[in-house]
Structures are given as structure tokens and as C-alpha cells.
Short mmCIF file of C-alpha atoms in Angstrom, two decimals:
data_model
loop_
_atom_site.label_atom_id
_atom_site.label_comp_id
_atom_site.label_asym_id
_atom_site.label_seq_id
_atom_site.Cartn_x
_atom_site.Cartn_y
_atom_site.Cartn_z
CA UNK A 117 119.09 113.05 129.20
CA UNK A 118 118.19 109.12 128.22
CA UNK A 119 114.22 110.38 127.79
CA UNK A 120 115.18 113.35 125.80
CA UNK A 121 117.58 111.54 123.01
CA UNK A 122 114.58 108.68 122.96
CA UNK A 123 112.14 110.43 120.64
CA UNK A 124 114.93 111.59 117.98
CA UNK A 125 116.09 108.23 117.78
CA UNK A 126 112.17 106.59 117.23
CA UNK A 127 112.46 109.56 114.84
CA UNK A 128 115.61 108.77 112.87
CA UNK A 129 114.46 104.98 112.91
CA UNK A 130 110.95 105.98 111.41
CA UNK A 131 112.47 108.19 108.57
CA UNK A 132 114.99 105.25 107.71
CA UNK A 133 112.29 102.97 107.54
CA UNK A 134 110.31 104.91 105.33
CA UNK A 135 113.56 105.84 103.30
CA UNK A 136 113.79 101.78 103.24
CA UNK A 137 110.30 101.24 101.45
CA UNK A 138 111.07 103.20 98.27
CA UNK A 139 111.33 101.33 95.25
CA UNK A 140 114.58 101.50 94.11
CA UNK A 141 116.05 101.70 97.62
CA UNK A 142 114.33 98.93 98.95
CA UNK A 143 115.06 96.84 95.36
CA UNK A 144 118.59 97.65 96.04
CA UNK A 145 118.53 96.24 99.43
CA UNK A 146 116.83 92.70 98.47
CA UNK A 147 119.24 92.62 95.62
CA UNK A 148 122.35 90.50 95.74
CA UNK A 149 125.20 89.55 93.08
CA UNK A 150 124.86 89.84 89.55
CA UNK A 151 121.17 90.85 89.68
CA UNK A 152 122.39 94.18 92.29
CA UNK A 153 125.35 94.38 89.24
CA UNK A 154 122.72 94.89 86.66
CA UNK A 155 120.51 97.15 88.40
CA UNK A 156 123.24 99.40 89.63
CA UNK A 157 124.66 99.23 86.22
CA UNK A 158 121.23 100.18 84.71
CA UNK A 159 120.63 102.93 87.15
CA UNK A 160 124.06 104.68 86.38
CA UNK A 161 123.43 104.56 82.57
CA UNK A 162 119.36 105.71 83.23
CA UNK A 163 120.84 108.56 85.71
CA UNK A 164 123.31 110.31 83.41
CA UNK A 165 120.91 110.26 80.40
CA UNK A 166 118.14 112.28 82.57
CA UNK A 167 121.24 114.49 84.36
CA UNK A 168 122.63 114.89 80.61
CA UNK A 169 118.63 116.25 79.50
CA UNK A 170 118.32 118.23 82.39
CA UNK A 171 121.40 120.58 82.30
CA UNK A 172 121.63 120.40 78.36
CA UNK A 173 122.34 124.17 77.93
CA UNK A 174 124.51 123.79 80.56
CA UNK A 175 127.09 120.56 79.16
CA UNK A 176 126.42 121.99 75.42
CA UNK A 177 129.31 123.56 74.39
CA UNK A 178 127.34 124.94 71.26
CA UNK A 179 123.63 125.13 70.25
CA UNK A 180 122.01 121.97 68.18
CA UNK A 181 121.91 123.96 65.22
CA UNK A 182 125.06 126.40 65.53
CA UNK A 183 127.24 126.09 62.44
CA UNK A 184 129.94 128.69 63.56
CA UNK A 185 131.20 130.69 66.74
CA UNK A 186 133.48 133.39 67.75
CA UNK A 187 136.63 131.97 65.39
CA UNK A 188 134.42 131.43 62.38
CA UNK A 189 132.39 128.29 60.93
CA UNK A 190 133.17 125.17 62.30
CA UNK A 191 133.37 123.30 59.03
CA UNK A 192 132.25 120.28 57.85
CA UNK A 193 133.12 116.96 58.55
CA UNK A 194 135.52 117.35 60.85
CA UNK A 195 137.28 114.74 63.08
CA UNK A 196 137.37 114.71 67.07
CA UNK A 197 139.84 117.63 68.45
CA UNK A 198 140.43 119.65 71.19
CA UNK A 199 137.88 122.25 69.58
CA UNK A 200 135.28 119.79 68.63
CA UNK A 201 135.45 116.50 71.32
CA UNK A 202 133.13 114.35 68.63
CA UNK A 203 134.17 116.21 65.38
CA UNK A 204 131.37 117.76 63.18
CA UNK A 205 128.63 116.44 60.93
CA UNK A 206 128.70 117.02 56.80
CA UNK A 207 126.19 120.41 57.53
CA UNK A 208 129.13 121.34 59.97
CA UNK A 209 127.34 120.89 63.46
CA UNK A 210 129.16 119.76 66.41
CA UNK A 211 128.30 116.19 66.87
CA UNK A 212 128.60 116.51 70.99
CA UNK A 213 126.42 119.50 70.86
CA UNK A 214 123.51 117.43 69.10
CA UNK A 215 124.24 114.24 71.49
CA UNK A 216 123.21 116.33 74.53
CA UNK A 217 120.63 118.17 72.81
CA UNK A 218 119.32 115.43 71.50
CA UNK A 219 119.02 113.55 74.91
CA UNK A 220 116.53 116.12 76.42
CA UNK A 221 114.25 115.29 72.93
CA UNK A 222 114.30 111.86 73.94
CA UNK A 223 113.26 112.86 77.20
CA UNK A 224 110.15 114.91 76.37
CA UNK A 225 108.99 112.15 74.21
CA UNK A 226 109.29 109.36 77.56
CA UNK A 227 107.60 111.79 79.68
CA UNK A 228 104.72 112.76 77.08
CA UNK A 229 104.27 109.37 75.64
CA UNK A 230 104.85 107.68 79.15
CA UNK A 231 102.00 109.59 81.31
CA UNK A 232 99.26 109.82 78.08
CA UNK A 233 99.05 106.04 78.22
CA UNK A 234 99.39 105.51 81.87
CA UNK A 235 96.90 107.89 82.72
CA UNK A 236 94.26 106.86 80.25
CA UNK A 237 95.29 103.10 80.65
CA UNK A 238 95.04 102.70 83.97
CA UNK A 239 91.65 104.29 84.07
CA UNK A 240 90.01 102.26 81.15
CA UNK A 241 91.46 98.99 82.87
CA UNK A 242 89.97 100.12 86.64
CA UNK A 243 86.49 100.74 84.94
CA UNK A 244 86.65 97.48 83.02
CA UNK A 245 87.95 95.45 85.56
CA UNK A 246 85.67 96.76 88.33
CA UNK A 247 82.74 96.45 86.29
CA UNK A 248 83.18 94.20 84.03
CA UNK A 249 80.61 92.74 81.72
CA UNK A 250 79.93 93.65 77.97
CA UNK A 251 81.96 96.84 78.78
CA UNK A 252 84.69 94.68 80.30
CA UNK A 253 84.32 92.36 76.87
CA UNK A 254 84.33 95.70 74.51
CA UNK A 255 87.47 96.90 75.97
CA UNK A 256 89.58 93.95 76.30
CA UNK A 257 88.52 93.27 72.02
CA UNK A 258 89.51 96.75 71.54
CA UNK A 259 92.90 96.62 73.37
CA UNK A 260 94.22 93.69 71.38
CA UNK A 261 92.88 94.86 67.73
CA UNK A 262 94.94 98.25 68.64
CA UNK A 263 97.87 96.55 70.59
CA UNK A 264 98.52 94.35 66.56
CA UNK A 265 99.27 97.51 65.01
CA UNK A 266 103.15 98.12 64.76
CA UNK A 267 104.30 101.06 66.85
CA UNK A 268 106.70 102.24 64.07
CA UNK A 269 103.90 101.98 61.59
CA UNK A 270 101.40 103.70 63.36
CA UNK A 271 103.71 106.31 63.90
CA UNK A 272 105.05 107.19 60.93
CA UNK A 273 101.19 107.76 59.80
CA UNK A 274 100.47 110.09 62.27
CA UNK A 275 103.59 111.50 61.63
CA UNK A 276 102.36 112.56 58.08
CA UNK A 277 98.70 113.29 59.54
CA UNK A 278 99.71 115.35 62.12
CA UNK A 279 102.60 117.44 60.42
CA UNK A 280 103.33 115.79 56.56
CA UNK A 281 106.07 114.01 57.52
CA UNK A 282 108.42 116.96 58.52
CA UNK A 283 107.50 118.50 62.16
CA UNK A 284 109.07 121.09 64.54
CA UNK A 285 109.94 120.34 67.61
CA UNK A 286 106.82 119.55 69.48
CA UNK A 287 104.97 118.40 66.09
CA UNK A 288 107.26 115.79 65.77
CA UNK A 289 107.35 114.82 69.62
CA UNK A 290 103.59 114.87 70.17
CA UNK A 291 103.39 112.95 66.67
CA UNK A 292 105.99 110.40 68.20
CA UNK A 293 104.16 110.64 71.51
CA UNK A 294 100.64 110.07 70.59
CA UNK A 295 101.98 107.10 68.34
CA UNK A 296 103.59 105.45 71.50
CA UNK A 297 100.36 106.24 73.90
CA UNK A 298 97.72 104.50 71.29
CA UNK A 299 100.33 101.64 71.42
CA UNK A 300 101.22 101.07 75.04
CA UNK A 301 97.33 102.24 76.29
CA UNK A 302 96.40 98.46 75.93
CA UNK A 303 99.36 97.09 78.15
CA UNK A 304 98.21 99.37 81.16
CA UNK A 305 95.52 98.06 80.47
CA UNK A 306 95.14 94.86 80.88
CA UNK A 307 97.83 94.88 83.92
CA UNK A 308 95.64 97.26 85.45
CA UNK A 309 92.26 94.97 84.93
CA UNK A 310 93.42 91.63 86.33
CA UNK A 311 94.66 93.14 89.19
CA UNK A 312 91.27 94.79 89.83
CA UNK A 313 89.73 91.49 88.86
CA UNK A 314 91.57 89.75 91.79
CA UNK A 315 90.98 93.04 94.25
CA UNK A 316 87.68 93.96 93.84
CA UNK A 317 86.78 90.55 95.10
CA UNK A 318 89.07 90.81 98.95
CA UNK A 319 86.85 91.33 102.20
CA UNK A 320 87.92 95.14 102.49
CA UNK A 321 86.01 96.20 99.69
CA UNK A 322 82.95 93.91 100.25
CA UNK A 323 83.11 95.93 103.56
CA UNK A 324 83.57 99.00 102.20
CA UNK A 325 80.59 98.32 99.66
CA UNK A 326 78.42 97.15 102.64
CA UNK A 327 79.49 100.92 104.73
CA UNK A 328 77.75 102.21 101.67
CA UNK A 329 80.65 103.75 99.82
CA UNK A 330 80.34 105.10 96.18
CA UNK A 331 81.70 103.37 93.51
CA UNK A 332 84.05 105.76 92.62
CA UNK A 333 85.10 105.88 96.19
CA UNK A 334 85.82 102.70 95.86
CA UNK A 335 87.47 102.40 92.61
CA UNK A 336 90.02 105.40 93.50
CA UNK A 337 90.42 104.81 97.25
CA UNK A 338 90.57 101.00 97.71
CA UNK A 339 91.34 99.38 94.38
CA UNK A 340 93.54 101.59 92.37
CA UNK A 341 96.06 102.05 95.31
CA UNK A 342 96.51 98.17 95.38
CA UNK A 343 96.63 97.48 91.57
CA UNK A 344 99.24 99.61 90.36
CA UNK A 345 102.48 98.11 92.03
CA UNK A 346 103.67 96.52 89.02
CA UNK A 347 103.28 99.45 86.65
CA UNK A 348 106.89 100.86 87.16
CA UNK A 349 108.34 98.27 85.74
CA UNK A 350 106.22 98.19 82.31
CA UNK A 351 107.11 102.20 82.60
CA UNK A 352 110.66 101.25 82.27
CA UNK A 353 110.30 98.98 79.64
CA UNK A 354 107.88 101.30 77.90
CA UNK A 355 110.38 104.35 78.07
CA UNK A 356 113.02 102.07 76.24
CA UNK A 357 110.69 101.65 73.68
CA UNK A 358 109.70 105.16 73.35
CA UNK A 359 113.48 106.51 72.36
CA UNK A 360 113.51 103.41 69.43
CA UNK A 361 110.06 104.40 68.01
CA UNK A 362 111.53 108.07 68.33
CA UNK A 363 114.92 107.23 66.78
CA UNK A 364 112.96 105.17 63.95
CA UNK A 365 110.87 108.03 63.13
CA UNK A 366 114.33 109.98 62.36
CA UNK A 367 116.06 107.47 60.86
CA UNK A 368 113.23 106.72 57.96
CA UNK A 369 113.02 110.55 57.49
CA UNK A 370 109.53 111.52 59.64
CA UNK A 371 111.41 113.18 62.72
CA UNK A 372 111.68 116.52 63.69
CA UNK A 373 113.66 118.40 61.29
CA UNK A 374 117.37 119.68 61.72
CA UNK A 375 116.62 123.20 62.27
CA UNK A 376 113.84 122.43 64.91
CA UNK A 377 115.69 120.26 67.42
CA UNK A 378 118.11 117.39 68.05
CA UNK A 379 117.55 113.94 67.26
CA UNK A 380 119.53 110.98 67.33
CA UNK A 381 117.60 109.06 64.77
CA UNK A 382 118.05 112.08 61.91
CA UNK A 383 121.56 112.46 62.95
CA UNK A 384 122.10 108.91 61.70
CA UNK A 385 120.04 108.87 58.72
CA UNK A 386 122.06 112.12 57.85
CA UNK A 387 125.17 109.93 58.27
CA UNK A 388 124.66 107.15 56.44
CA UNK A 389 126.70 108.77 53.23
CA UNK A 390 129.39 109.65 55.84
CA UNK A 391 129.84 105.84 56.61
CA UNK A 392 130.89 104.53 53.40
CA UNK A 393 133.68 107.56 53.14
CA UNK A 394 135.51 106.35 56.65
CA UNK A 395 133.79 109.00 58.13
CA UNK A 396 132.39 107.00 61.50
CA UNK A 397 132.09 109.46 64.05
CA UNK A 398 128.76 111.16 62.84
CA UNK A 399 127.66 107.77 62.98
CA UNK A 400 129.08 105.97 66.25
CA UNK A 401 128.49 108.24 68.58
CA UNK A 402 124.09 108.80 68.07
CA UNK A 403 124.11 105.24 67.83
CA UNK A 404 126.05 104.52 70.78
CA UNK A 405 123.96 106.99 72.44
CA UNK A 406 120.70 105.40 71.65
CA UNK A 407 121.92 101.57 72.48
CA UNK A 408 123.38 102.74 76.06
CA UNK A 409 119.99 104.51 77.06
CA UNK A 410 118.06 101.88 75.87
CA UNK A 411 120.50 99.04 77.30
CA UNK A 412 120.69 101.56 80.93
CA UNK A 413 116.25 101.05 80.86
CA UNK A 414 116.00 97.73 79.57
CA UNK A 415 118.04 97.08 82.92
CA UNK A 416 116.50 99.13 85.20
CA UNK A 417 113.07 97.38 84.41
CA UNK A 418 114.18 93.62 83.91
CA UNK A 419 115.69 93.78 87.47
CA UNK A 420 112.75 95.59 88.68
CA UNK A 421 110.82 92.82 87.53
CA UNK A 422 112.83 90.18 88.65
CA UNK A 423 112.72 91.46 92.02
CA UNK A 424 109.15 92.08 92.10
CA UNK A 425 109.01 88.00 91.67
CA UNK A 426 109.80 86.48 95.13
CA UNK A 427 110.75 82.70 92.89
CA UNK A 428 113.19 84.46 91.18
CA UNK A 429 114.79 86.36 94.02
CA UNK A 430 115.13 83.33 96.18
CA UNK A 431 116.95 81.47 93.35
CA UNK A 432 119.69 84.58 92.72
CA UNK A 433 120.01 84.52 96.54
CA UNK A 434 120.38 81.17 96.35
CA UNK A 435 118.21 80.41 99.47
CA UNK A 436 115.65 78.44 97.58
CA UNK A 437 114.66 75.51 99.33
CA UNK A 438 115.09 72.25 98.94
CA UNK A 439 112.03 70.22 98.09
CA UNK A 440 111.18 67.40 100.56
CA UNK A 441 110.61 63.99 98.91
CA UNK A 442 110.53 62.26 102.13
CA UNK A 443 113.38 60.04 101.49
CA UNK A 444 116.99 60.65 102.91
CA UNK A 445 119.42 60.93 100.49
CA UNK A 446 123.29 59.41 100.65
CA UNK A 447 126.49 60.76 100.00
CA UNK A 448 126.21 59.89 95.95
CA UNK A 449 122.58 61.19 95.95
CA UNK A 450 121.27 57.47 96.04
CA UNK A 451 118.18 56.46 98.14
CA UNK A 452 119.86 54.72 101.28
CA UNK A 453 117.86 51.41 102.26
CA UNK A 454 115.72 51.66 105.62
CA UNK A 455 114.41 48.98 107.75
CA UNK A 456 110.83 48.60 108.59
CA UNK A 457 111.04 51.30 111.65
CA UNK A 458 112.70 54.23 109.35
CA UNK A 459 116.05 53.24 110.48
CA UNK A 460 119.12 53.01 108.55
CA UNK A 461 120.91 49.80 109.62
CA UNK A 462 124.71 49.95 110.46
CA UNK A 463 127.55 48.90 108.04
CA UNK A 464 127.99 45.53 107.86
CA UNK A 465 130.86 43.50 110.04
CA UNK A 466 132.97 41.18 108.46
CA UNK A 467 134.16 39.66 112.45
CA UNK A 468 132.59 36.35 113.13
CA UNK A 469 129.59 37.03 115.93
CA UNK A 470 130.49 36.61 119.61
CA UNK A 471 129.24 33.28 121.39
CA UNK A 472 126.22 33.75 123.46
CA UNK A 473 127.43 33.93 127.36
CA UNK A 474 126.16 31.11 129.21
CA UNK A 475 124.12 31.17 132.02
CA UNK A 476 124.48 30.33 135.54
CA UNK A 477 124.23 27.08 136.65
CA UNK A 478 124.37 25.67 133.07
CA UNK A 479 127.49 22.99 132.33
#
């Protein structure tokens, strides 16, 4: 009966340790105190944003652009009630309606924006980093002329390129998107090429090189799968980004329009005559909405990264050692004197000495 339980148990261990070595598990479990606080916090904040985006149709009580229902139009303006949570804007649309709407916008725009650059970053920085020379030189020039542009910039001129200024749905988030890619390309980038600088140079692919394998074999087999642990947390910083570039575009008027989807940034710029007549709520709640899913990311990826440092996870463990100077230290943190063996003499006796016993046979 003792053999037969055995192999479920090597079994249960082996999934648990494999459970163990995802990222964010295994970043929880090295995590301690106020750095496990912030992660934890960020994760909560990052997990009902994408739950919220996910089952949109589902939490929306009305559609982004519904103005009336069953009891007639919902009217404008109007302040949080039991029929309306987060009132209504000045067109008459229910402000929680658009929130949760306008969270699964955001969404597309992280996951289009997100996997354009990655993709096409990673891939120029493992061909200039494994190659390197005038190509590697070409690149790297290219990646910091592009990476001076200002995301919000750049985006509001393909913006106008791409649709004039006002955009449907996916006009506006491919415009935002594409925007976002040609700025973050250059960050994959050059993560990606120093650590293929330091790889491409270990014994396994010298021996892999000498077996005869192809370049690309070793490029996609050997290198990429050992310089890309540090891209999830420039993802995570990246996606943050993403919504404010998105939000900007709405706010300045070169978002997707009203009637095409939900936005946070056009709610607001739609509410900035609401502000000045005490009308906050079409206001306060997009913004709120933007800072918490930005704060919930900015979290997610600064304790990411803080883990991923083993200096700075000693020090919030506080098991950082102590550096040895090779001197012992007293009480008050003042050197103590040591004889000429390494020993530290003993206090002092104010007691006159004790007379020397005499010998035998002496008078």
C-alpha cells in the first residue's frame, strides 16, 4: 500500500514544484513585507481591470452608447441613484456603463500595442545582438533617433494619418496601437541585445556552434530562451503606458469617437464643461479609473523588478550581510584595542598585585 501511494506523492510534489516556478507565484513566495503589500495590492487592482474587460456585456447594465431603456431616456446629467450607480453624462449616457466599456478598449489597445513591439523588438535585438557589426551599429542609431520622439506626439499624427483625427473603434485603437509599438520597439530592443551580447558568448553555444548547428537554430533554440527573462516586467510597465497614451489621445480630441466605443480619455474631455458647473461625477469616476489601472501596473512591474534584483531583495528581507572589515567592533561601534596576538586584553584592576610566593628554601 506504501509503494502504491509513492508515485502520487513524487507526482503531487513535481506539479507543486512546477506550480512554484511561475512568475508571479514564485515572486509571491520570495516576497516579504511591504514589497509582498505592493505586489498583492498591484495584482488585485491589475486583476479586476482585465475581469472588468472580459465580462463587460456581462457587468454593463446598459450599452456605451444607450441613451434610453424600457422607462424612457435616461436624461442628462444626472447624479448617482439607484437607477444610474455613477449618474449620467451631459449626452445622457450612463457613466458606469462607459467605465466598463471603456475598460475592455483599454485592453485591446495593451494587447495590440503590447505584442506588435515585443514581437518585432525582440527579433531586431536577437539579430543585432547575435550578429552584431555595422548591422548591430545601424540598429542601435536607429532605436534611439525613434525612441526621442514623444509617444503622445507621434500618436496623435498617426492618429490624423491613419483616420483624420476621428476613428471608429479599431481605427482609433490600431492608430493608438501602432503609435505605442514604434515607441516601445526600441526598449525590447536593446534589453533583448545585451542579453544576447552576454549569451552568445557562454560555452553552450560555442558547443552548439562547433555540433554544426544553424544560426537560426541557434538564435531561437539557445539564445532567445535565455534572454527574455526580464521582458515581463518592461511589459508591465509598457501596458501602463499604453492606457495614458490611449487616454491622451481622447482627452486632446484624436480618440475613437462616442458613437464607436468607450473611452476614458473622451469621457473626460467631454466633461471638462461639467466640472466648472459642480457637476464632478462625469469627471471623477474616468479619471479614477485610469489612475487605479495605471497605479494597479505600475505596481505589478516595479515589484517584479525589484524582485528580479537579488541586492534589492536581500535588503527588504533584511538578510543582507554585514560587510567584514576585519576589525571587531564594541558595544558603541568603536574599534576595541588588541594586543600584538589579536587578543583583547581584560579590564583593568584597580587591586594592588599579589606578592610573588617565595620559594623553597629561600629566607
Amino acid at each position: 500500500m506504501a509503494r502504491a501511494s509513492h508515485p502520487a506523492t513524487e507526482t503531487e510534489v513535481h506539479h507543486r514544484s512546477r506550480w512554484s516556478r511561475v512568475p508571479i507565484v514564485s515572486h509571491l513566495r520570495v516576497s516579504v513585507g511591504l514589497q509582498r503589500g505592493m505586489l498583492i495590492g498591484g495584482l488585485v487592482l491589475t486583476a479586476i481591470f482585465l475581469l472588468t474587460a472580459l465580462f463587460a456585456p456581462l457587468l454593463s447594465p446598459h450599452g456605451f452608447s444607450q441613451l434610453r431603456d424600457e422607462s424612457g431616456a435616461f436624461g442628462a446629467q444626472q447624479p448617482p441613484s439607484s437607477e444610474h450607480w455613477l449618474g449620467t453624462t451631459q449626452g445622457g449616457l450612463d457613466v458606469l456603463s462607459r467605465l466598463i466599456w471603456g475598460s475592455r478598449t483599454a485592453l485591446y489597445v495593451i494587447v495590440v500595442a503590447v505584442i506588435a513591439s515585443l514581437f518585432i523588438g525582440v527579433a531586431l535585438g536577437l539579430i543585432s545582438g547575435y550578429f552584431g557589426g555595422w548591422l548591430d551599429r545601424v540598429m542601435i542609431v536607429i532605436a534611439d533617433a525613434v525612441y526621442s520622439f514623444p509617444s503622445l506626439l507621434l500618436a496623435i499624427v498617426l492618429a490624423i494619418v491613419i483616420s483624420g483625427g476621428q476613428s471608429s473603434m479599431w481605427g482609433g485603437i490600431f492608430a493608438a496601437a501602432l503609435s505605442i509599438s514604434v515607441i516601445f520597439i526600441p526598449q525590447y530592443l536593446r534589453v533583448t541585445r545585451a542579453e544576447v551580447v552576454r549569451i552568445k558568448s557562454e560555452a553552450f553555444v560555442e558547443s552548439a556552434r562547433v555540433m554544426g548547428a544553424s544560426n537560426f537554430r541557434i538564435m531561437t533554440k539557445h539564445v532567445l530562451r535565455n534572454s527574455t527573462r526580464t521582458l515581463p516586467l518592461i511589459l508591465t510597465l509598457n501596458a501602463s503606458e499604453s492606457i495614458l497614451t490611449l487616454a491622451g489621445l481622447g482627452f486632446l480630441g484624436f480618440g475613437i469617437e462616442q458613437t464607436e466605443a468607450a473611452e476614458w480619455g473622451y469621457d473626460l474631455n467631454k466633461a471638462i464643461s461639467d466640472v466648472t458647473s459642480g457637476i464632478w461625477w462625469t469627471s471623477v469616476f474616468p479619471g479614477a479609473a485610469i489612475v487605479l489601472v495605471v497605479l494597479g501596473l505600475t505596481l505589478v512591474g516595479e515589484s517584479l523588478n525589484d524582485l528580479a534584483d537579488p541586492r534589492l531583495r536581500k535588503r527588504v528581507a533584511g538578510a543582507e550581510p554585514v560587510e567584514d572589515l576585519g576589525e571587531d567592533l564594541g558595544v558603541d561601534g568603536q574599534q576595541e584595542p588588541t594586543t600584538g596576538q589579536g587578543s583583547t586584553p581584560s579590564q583593568e584592576s584597580t587591586d594592588p598585585p599579589d606578592p610573588p610566593t617565595p620559594r623553597e628554601g629561600t629566607p
